[in-house]
Short mmCIF file of C-alpha atoms in Angstrom, two decimals:
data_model
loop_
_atom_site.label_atom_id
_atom_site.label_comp_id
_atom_site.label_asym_id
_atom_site.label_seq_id
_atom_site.Cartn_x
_atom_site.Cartn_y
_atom_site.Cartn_z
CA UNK A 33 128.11 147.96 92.61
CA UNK A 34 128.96 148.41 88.74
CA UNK A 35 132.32 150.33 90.02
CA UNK A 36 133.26 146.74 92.07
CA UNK A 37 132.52 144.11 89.16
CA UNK A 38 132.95 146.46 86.29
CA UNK A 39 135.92 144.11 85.43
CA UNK A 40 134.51 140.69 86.13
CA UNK A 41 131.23 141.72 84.26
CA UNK A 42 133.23 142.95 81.05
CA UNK A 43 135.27 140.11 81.04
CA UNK A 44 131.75 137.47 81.52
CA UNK A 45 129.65 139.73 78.73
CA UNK A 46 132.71 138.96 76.59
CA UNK A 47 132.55 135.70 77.38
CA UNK A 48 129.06 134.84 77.56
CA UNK A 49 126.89 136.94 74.70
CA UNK A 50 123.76 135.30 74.44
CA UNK A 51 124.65 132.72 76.77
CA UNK A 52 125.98 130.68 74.18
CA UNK A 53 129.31 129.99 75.05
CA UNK A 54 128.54 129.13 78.84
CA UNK A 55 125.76 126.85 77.44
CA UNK A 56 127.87 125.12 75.01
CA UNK A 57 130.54 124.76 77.75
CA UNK A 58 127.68 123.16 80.55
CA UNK A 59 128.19 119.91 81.10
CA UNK A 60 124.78 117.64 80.04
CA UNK A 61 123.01 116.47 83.13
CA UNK A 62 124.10 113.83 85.26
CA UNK A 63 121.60 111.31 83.20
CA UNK A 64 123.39 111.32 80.24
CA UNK A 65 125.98 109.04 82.30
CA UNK A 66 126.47 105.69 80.53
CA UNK A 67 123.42 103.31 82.17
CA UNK A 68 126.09 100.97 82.96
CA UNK A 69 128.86 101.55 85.05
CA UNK A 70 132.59 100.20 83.71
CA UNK A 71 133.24 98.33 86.94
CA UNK A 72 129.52 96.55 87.14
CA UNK A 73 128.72 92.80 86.51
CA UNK A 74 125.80 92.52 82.96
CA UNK A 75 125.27 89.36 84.49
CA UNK A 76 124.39 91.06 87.71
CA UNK A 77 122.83 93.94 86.51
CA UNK A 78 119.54 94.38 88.73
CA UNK A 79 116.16 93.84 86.82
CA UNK A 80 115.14 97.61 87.11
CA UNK A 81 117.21 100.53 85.87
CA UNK A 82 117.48 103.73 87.93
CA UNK A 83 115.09 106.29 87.02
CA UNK A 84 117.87 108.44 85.59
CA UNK A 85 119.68 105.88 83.38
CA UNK A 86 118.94 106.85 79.56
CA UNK A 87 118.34 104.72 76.60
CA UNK A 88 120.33 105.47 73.48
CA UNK A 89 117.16 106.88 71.74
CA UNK A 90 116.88 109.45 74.87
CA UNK A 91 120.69 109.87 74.66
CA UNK A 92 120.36 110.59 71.33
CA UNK A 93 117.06 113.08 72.33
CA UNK A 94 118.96 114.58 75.14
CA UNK A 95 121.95 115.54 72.92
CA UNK A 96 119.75 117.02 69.65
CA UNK A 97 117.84 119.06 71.93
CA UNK A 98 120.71 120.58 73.93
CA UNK A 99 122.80 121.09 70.96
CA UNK A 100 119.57 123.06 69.19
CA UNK A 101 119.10 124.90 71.95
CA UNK A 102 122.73 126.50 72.20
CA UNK A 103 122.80 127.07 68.39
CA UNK A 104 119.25 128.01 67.56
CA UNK A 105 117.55 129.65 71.07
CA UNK A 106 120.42 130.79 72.85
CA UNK A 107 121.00 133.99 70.60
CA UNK A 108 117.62 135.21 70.53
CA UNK A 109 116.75 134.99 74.15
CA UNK A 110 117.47 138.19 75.69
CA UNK A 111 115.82 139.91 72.83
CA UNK A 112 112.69 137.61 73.18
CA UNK A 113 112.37 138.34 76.52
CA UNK A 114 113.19 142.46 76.11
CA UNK A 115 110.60 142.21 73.09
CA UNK A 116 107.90 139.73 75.08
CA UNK A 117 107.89 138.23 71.89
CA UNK A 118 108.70 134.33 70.83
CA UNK A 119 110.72 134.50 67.61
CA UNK A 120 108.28 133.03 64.48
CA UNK A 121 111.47 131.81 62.88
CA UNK A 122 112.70 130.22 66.04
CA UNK A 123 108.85 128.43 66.37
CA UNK A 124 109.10 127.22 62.84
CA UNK A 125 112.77 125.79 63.35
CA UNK A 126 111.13 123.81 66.75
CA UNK A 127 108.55 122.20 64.42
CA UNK A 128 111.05 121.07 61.94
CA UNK A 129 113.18 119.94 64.74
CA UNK A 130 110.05 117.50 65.67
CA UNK A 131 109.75 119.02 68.86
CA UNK A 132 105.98 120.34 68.69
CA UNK A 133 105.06 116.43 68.02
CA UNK A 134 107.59 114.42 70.29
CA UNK A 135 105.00 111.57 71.72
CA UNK A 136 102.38 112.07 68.40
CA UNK A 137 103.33 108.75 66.00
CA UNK A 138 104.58 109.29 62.49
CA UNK A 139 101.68 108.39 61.06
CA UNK A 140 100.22 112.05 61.72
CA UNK A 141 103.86 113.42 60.86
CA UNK A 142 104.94 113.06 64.41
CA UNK A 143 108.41 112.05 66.26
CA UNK A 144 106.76 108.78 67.72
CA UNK A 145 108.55 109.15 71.05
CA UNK A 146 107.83 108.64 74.84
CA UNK A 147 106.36 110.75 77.57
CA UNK A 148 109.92 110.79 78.88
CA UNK A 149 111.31 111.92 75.86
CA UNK A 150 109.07 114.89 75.67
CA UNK A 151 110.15 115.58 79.18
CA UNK A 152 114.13 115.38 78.65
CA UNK A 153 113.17 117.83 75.70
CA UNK A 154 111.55 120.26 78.11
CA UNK A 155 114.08 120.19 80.67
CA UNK A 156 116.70 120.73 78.09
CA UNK A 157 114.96 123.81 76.10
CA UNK A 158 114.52 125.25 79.85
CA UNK A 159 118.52 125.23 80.64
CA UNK A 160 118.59 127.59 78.05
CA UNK A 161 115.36 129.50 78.09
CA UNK A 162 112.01 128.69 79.78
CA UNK A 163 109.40 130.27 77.29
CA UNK A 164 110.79 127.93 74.24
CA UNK A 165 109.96 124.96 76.93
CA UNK A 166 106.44 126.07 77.54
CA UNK A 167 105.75 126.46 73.98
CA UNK A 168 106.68 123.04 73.58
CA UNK A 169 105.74 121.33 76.78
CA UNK A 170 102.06 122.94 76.58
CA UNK A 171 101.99 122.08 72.78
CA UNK A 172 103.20 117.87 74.02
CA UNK A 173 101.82 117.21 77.19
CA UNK A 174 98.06 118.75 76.94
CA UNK A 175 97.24 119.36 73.62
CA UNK A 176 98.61 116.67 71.85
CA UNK A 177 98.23 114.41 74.57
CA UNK A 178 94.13 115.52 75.08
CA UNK A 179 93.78 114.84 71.22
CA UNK A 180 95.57 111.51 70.99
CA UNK A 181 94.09 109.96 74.18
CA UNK A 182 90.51 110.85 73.68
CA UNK A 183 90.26 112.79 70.05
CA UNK A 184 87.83 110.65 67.90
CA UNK A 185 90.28 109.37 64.93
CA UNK A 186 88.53 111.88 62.22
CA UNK A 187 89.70 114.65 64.79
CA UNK A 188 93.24 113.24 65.19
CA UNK A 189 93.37 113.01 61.51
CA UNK A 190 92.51 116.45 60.99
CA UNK A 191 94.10 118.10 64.02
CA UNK A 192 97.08 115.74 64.96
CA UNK A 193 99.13 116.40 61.45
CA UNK A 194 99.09 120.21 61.82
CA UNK A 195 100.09 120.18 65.39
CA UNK A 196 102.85 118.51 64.32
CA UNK A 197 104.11 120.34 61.39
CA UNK A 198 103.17 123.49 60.91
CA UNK A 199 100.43 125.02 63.73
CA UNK A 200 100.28 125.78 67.29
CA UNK A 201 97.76 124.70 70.26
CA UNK A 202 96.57 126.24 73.43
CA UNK A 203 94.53 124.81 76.64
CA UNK A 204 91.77 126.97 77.31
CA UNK A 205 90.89 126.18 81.24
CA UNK A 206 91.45 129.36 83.41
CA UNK A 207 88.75 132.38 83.91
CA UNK A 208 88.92 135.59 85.76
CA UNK A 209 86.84 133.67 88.46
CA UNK A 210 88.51 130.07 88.25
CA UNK A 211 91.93 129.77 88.59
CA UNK A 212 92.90 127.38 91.84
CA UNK A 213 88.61 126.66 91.60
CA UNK A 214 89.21 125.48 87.66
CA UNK A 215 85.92 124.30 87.28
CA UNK A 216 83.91 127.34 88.50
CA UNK A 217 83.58 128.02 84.64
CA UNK A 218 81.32 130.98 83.05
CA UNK A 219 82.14 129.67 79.40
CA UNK A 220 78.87 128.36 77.90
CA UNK A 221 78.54 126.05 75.18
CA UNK A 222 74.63 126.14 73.95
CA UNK A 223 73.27 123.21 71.68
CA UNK A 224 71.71 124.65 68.06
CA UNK A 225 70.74 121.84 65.68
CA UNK A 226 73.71 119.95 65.09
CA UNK A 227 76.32 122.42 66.42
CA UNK A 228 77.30 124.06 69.60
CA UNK A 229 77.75 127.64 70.19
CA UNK A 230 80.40 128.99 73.04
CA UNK A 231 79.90 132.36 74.50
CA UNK A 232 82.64 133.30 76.72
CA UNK A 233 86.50 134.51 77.96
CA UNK A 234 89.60 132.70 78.95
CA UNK A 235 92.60 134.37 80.61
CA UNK A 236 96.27 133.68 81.00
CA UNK A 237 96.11 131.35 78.20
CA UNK A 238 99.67 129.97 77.35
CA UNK A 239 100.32 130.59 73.48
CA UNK A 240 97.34 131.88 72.81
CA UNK A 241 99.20 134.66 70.57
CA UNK A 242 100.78 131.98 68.40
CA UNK A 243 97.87 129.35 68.22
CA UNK A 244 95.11 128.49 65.84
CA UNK A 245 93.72 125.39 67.20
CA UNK A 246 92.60 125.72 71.08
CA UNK A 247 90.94 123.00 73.71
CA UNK A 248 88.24 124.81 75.24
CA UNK A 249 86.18 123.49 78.11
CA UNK A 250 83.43 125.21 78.62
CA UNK A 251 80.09 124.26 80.55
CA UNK A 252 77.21 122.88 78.88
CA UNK A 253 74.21 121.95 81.41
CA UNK A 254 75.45 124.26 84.98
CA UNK A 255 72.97 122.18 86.95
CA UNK A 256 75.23 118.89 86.91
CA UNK A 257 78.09 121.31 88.09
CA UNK A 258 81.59 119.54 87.16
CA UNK A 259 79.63 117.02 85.36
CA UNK A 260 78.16 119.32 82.74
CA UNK A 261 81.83 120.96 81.25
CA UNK A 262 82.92 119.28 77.99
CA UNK A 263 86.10 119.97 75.61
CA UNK A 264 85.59 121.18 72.20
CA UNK A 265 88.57 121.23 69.75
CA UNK A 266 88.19 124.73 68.39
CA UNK A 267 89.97 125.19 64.55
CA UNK A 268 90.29 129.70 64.74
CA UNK A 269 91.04 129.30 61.45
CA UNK A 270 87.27 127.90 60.50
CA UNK A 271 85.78 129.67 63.36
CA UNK A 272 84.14 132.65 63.64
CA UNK A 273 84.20 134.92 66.85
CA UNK A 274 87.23 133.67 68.27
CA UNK A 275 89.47 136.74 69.22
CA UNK A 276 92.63 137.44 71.40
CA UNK A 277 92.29 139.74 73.82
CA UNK A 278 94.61 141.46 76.13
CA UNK A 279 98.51 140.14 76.18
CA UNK A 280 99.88 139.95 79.14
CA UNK A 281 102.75 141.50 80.40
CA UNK A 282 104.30 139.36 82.38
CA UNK A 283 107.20 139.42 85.07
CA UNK A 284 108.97 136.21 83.10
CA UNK A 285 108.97 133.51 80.59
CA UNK A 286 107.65 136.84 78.66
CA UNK A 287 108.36 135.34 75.07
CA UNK A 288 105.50 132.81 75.98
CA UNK A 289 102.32 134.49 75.16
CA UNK A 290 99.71 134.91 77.92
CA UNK A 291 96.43 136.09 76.75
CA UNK A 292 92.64 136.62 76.72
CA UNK A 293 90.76 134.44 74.42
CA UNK A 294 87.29 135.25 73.88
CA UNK A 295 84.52 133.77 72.42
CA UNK A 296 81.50 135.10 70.75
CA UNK A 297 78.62 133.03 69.15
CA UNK A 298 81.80 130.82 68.04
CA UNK A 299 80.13 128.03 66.24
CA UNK A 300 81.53 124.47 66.79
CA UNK A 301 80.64 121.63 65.06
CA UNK A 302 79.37 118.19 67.35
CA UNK A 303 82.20 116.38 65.36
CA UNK A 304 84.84 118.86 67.55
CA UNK A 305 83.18 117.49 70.29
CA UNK A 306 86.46 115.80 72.65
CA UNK A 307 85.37 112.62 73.92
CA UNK A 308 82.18 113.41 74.71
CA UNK A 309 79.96 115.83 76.48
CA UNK A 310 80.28 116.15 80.31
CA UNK A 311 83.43 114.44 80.09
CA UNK A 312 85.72 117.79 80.13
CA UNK A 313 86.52 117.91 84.22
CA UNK A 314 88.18 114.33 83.76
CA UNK A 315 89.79 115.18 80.42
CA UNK A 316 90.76 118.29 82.59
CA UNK A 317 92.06 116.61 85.39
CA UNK A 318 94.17 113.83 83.88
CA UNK A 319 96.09 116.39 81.17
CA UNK A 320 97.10 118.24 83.79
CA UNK A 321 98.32 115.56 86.24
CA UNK A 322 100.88 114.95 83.83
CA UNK A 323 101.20 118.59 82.43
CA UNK A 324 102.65 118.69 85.99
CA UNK A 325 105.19 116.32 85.04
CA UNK A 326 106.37 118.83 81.96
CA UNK A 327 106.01 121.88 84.76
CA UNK A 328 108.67 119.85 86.73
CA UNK A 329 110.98 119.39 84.05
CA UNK A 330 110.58 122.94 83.15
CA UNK A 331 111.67 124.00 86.31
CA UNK A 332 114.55 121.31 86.36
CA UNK A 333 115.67 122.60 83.74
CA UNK A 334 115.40 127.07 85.23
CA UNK A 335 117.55 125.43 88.20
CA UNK A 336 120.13 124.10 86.29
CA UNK A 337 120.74 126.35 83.27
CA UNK A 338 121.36 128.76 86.53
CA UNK A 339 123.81 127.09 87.83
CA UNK A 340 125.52 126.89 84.07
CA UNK A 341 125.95 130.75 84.25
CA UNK A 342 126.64 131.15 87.42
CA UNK A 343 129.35 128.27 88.38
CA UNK A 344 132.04 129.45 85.58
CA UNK A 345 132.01 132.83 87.01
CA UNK A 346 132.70 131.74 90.39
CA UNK A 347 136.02 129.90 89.07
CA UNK A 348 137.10 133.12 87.35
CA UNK A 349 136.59 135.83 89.51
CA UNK A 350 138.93 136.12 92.42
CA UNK A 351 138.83 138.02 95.50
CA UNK A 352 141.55 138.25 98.03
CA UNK A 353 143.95 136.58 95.81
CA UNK A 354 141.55 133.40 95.64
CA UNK A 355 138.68 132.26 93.45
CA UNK A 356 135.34 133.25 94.43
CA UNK A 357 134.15 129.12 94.38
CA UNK A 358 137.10 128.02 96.80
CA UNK A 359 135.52 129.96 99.89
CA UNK A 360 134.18 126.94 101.95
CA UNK A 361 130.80 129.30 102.19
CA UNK A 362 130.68 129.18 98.67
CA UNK A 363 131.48 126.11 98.51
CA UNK A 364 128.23 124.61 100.60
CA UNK A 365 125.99 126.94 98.72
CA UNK A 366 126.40 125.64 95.56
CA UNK A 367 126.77 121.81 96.86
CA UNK A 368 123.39 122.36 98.11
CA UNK A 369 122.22 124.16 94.97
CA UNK A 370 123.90 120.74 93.03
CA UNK A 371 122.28 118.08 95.51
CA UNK A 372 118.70 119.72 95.24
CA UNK A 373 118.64 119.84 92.04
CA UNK A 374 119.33 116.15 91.57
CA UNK A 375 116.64 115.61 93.73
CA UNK A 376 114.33 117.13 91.94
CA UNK A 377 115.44 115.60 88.47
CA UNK A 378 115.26 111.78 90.65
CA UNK A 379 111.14 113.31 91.35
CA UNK A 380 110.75 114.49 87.74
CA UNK A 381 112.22 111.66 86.52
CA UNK A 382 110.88 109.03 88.44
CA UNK A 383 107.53 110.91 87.64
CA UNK A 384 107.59 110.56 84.23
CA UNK A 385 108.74 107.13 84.26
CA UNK A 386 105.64 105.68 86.19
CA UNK A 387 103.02 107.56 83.80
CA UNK A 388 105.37 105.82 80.95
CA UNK A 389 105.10 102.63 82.67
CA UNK A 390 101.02 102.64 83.26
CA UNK A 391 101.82 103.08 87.00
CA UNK A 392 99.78 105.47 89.06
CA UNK A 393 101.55 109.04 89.06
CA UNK A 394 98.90 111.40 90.12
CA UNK A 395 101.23 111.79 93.81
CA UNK A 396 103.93 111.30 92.19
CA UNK A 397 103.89 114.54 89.86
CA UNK A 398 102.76 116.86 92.51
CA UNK A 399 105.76 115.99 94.61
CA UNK A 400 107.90 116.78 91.09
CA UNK A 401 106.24 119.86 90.13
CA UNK A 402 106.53 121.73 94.32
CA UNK A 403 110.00 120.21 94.88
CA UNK A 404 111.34 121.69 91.43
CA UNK A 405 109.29 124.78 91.69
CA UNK A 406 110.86 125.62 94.73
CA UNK A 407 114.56 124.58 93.94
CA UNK A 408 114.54 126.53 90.53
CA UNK A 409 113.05 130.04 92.79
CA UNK A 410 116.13 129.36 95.08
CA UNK A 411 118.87 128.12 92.97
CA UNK A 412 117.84 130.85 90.38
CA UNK A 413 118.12 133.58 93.20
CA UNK A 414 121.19 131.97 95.01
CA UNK A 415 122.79 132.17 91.58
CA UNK A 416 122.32 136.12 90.96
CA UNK A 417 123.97 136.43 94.54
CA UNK A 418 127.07 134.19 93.60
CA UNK A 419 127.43 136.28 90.59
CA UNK A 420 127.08 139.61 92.57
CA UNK A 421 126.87 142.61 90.63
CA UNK A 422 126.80 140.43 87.41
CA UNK A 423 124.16 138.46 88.52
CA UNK A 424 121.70 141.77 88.84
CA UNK A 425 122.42 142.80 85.26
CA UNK A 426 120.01 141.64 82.60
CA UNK A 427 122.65 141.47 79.75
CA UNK A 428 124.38 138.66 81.63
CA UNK A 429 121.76 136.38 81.66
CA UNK A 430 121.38 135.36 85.17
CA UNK A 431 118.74 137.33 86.71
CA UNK A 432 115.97 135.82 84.31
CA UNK A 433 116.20 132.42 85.34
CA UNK A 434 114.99 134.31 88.98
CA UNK A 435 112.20 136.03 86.60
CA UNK A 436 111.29 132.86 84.85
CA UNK A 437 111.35 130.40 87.90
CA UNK A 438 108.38 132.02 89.81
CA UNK A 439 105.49 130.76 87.40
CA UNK A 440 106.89 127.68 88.88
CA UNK A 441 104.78 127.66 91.66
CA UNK A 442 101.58 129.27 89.98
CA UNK A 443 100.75 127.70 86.69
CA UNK A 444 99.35 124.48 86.23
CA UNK A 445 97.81 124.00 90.22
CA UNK A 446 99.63 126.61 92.46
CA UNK A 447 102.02 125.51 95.30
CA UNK A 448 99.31 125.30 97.66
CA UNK A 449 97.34 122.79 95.10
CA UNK A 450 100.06 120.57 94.79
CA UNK A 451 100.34 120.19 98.80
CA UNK A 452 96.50 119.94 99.34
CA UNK A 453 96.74 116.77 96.52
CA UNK A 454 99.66 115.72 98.66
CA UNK A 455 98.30 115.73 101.74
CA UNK A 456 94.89 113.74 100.67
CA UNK A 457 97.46 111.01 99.68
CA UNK A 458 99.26 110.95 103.31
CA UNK A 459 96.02 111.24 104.98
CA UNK A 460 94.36 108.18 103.14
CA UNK A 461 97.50 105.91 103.93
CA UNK A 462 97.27 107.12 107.84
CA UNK A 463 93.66 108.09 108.83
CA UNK A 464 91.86 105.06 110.57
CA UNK A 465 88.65 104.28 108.62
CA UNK A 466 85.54 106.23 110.33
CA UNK A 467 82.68 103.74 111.90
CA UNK A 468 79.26 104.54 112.15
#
């Protein structure tokens, strides 16, 4: 296989080292079209905007992000990923960049954006490499979200300000014995006085590695089952007995830290309290509904920075005296690959755009995060086959979008989750009422 390609590969590492130069060269997605056509009517214009259309602001958003990711991630992710290590510098350069506070407002240091610009920010970091978009999209769409939706304003003044500038956050849900069952919990929390004490271990926790402020739910009265787990903001930095454990190592996005946090006698005081107690399972619930959302555009963006590598190659490498991407095979293939993944951007998009708008989304994001799961797995593995020997070689760039697209349909409510949600939906709109 390396004796067939040796040329073509040569000629693509040249071309291609860090993936810069074929990320540069990608064309933005087919949002960043102008939202109104040369040959349309103003006067006509309908009242309601496809989903896809972009504002100047997200224009503007869309452009910043893609052009930092090309100069600033691109060069450093094949050593990230050989390392399993995210890049401090590269963290620090995403916080002065705004992205760690995209939605928070600038009165806690913060970009004071949208929901939707948070996701065009996710699904741009992704093109290029998906750990940098977790970081960012676990960082926007469940911590900060949690603490600005139901923080008490002393906590967002504390917490909300760092998050922004200077320190990372981490969502402390799963346990070795609830992952799909989230809220089989073991984590205690234990009233003392005036503070709380949590006794306890988390696993798979996204950034743990890099974080000093992590949401914790943890169970407080076991008898009143989903009703007894609460959040607690807890600040490592003040707190005693909190520890990482064991760092994964993981099959992809391995620059994204996955760890065990544990917790021992860590005392909390009832001012970190989120919301308030027995209120974590809804807190819970609703962050990750739209955490979906950022999953999607994660994905979105895994499909389509494959399809950046992979569709250059095709129009440079020939066979039988013709390019590779003028075979009619080839050719449906990657139409296919290129109508799926608009599909899936119209479902993130159209996602994100209803929680924007105060519109229920709860259906609406589990549809985004399945459909773009599953065309980033095959998009990311048709791409490596386009490619050929290329594709298989990890110095080319390809083969870890395969790597990085299966957490797709794990993290954040597995494939399965997402249809069982689904299915509730179609079965309330078609079920007859039942009559005693």
């Amino acid at each position: 296989m390396r004796r067939l390609h040796a040329v073509g590969c040569h000629r693509l590492r040249q071309k291609t080292s860090a993936l810069a130069s074929v990320v540069a060269a990608a064309p933005l997605s087919e949002s960043s079209r102008s939202a109104v056509s040369p040959h349309s009517d103003p006067s006509s214009s309908p009242p309601t905007a496809p989903c896809t259309n972009l504002t100047d602001e997200e224009l503007l958003l869309q452009r910043a992000v893609r052009d930092f990711a090309v100069k600033h991630v691109a060069p450093k992710v094949l050593k990230m990923d050989e390392d399993s290590k995210m890049c401090p510098e590269l963290i620090q350069q995403c916080f002065k960049a705004g992205f760690m506070g995209i939605e928070t407002p600038s009165q806690y240091n913060g970009s004071g954006m949208s929901f939707f610009s948070s996701i065009l920010a996710i699904e741009e970091l992704a093109r290029v490499d998906s750990s940098v978009a977790g970081l960012v999209d676990v960082q926007n769409t469940l911590v900060n979200t949690i603490l600005r939706t139901w923080g008490t304003t002393a906590l967002q003044d504390e917490l909300l300000p760092r998050l922004a500038t200077a320190e990372v956050g981490s969502f402390c849900l799963t346990e070795s014995g609830s992952g799909s069952d989230a809220f089989a919990l073991k984590t205690r929390a234990e009233k003392r006085g005036s503070d709380w004490v949590i006794n306890g271990s988390k696993v798979y926790i996204t950034n743990a590695g890099e974080a000093s402020i992590f949401l914790v739910m943890a169970t407080v009265d076991a008898s009143k089952g989903y009703k007894g787990i609460t959040c607690f903001a807890v600040d490592a930095k003040k707190t005693p007995g909190v520890r990482i454990g064991r760092k994964e190592n993981k099959m992809g996005i391995r620059a994204s830290s996955t760890c065990e946090v544990i917790f021992e006698n860590a005392v909390v005081p009832e001012s970190q309290v989120i919301s308030e107690v027995g209120k974590g399972y809804k807190i819970a619930i609703e962050a990750l509904n739209e955490g979906r959302i950022g999953i999607g555009a994660q994905m979105l963006g895994v499909a389509q920075g494959a399809m950046d590598v992979a569709l250059p190659y095709l129009f440079e490498r020939k066979q039988f005296g013709s390019y590779i991407g003028d075979f009619q095979g080839m050719q449906f293939q990657y139409a296919q690959q290129s109508m799926e993944i608009h599909a899936a951007r119209l479902l993130v998009y159209n996602a994100a755009r209803k929680k924007l708008a105060g519109q229920a989304f709860v259906e609406d994001a589990a549809m985004a995060k399945l459909f773009a799961s599953q065309v980033a797995e095959k998009t990311a593995s048709k791409a490596i086959e386009w490619m050929g020997g290329c594709g298989f070689m990890k110095d080319v760039g390809c083969e870890k979008f395969y790597r990085d697209a299966i957490i797709g349909s794990v993290y954040e409510g597995t494939s399965n989750i997402q249809l069982h949600t689904l299915a509730k939906f179609v079965r309330d709109r078609y079920a007859r009422p039942q009559t005693k």
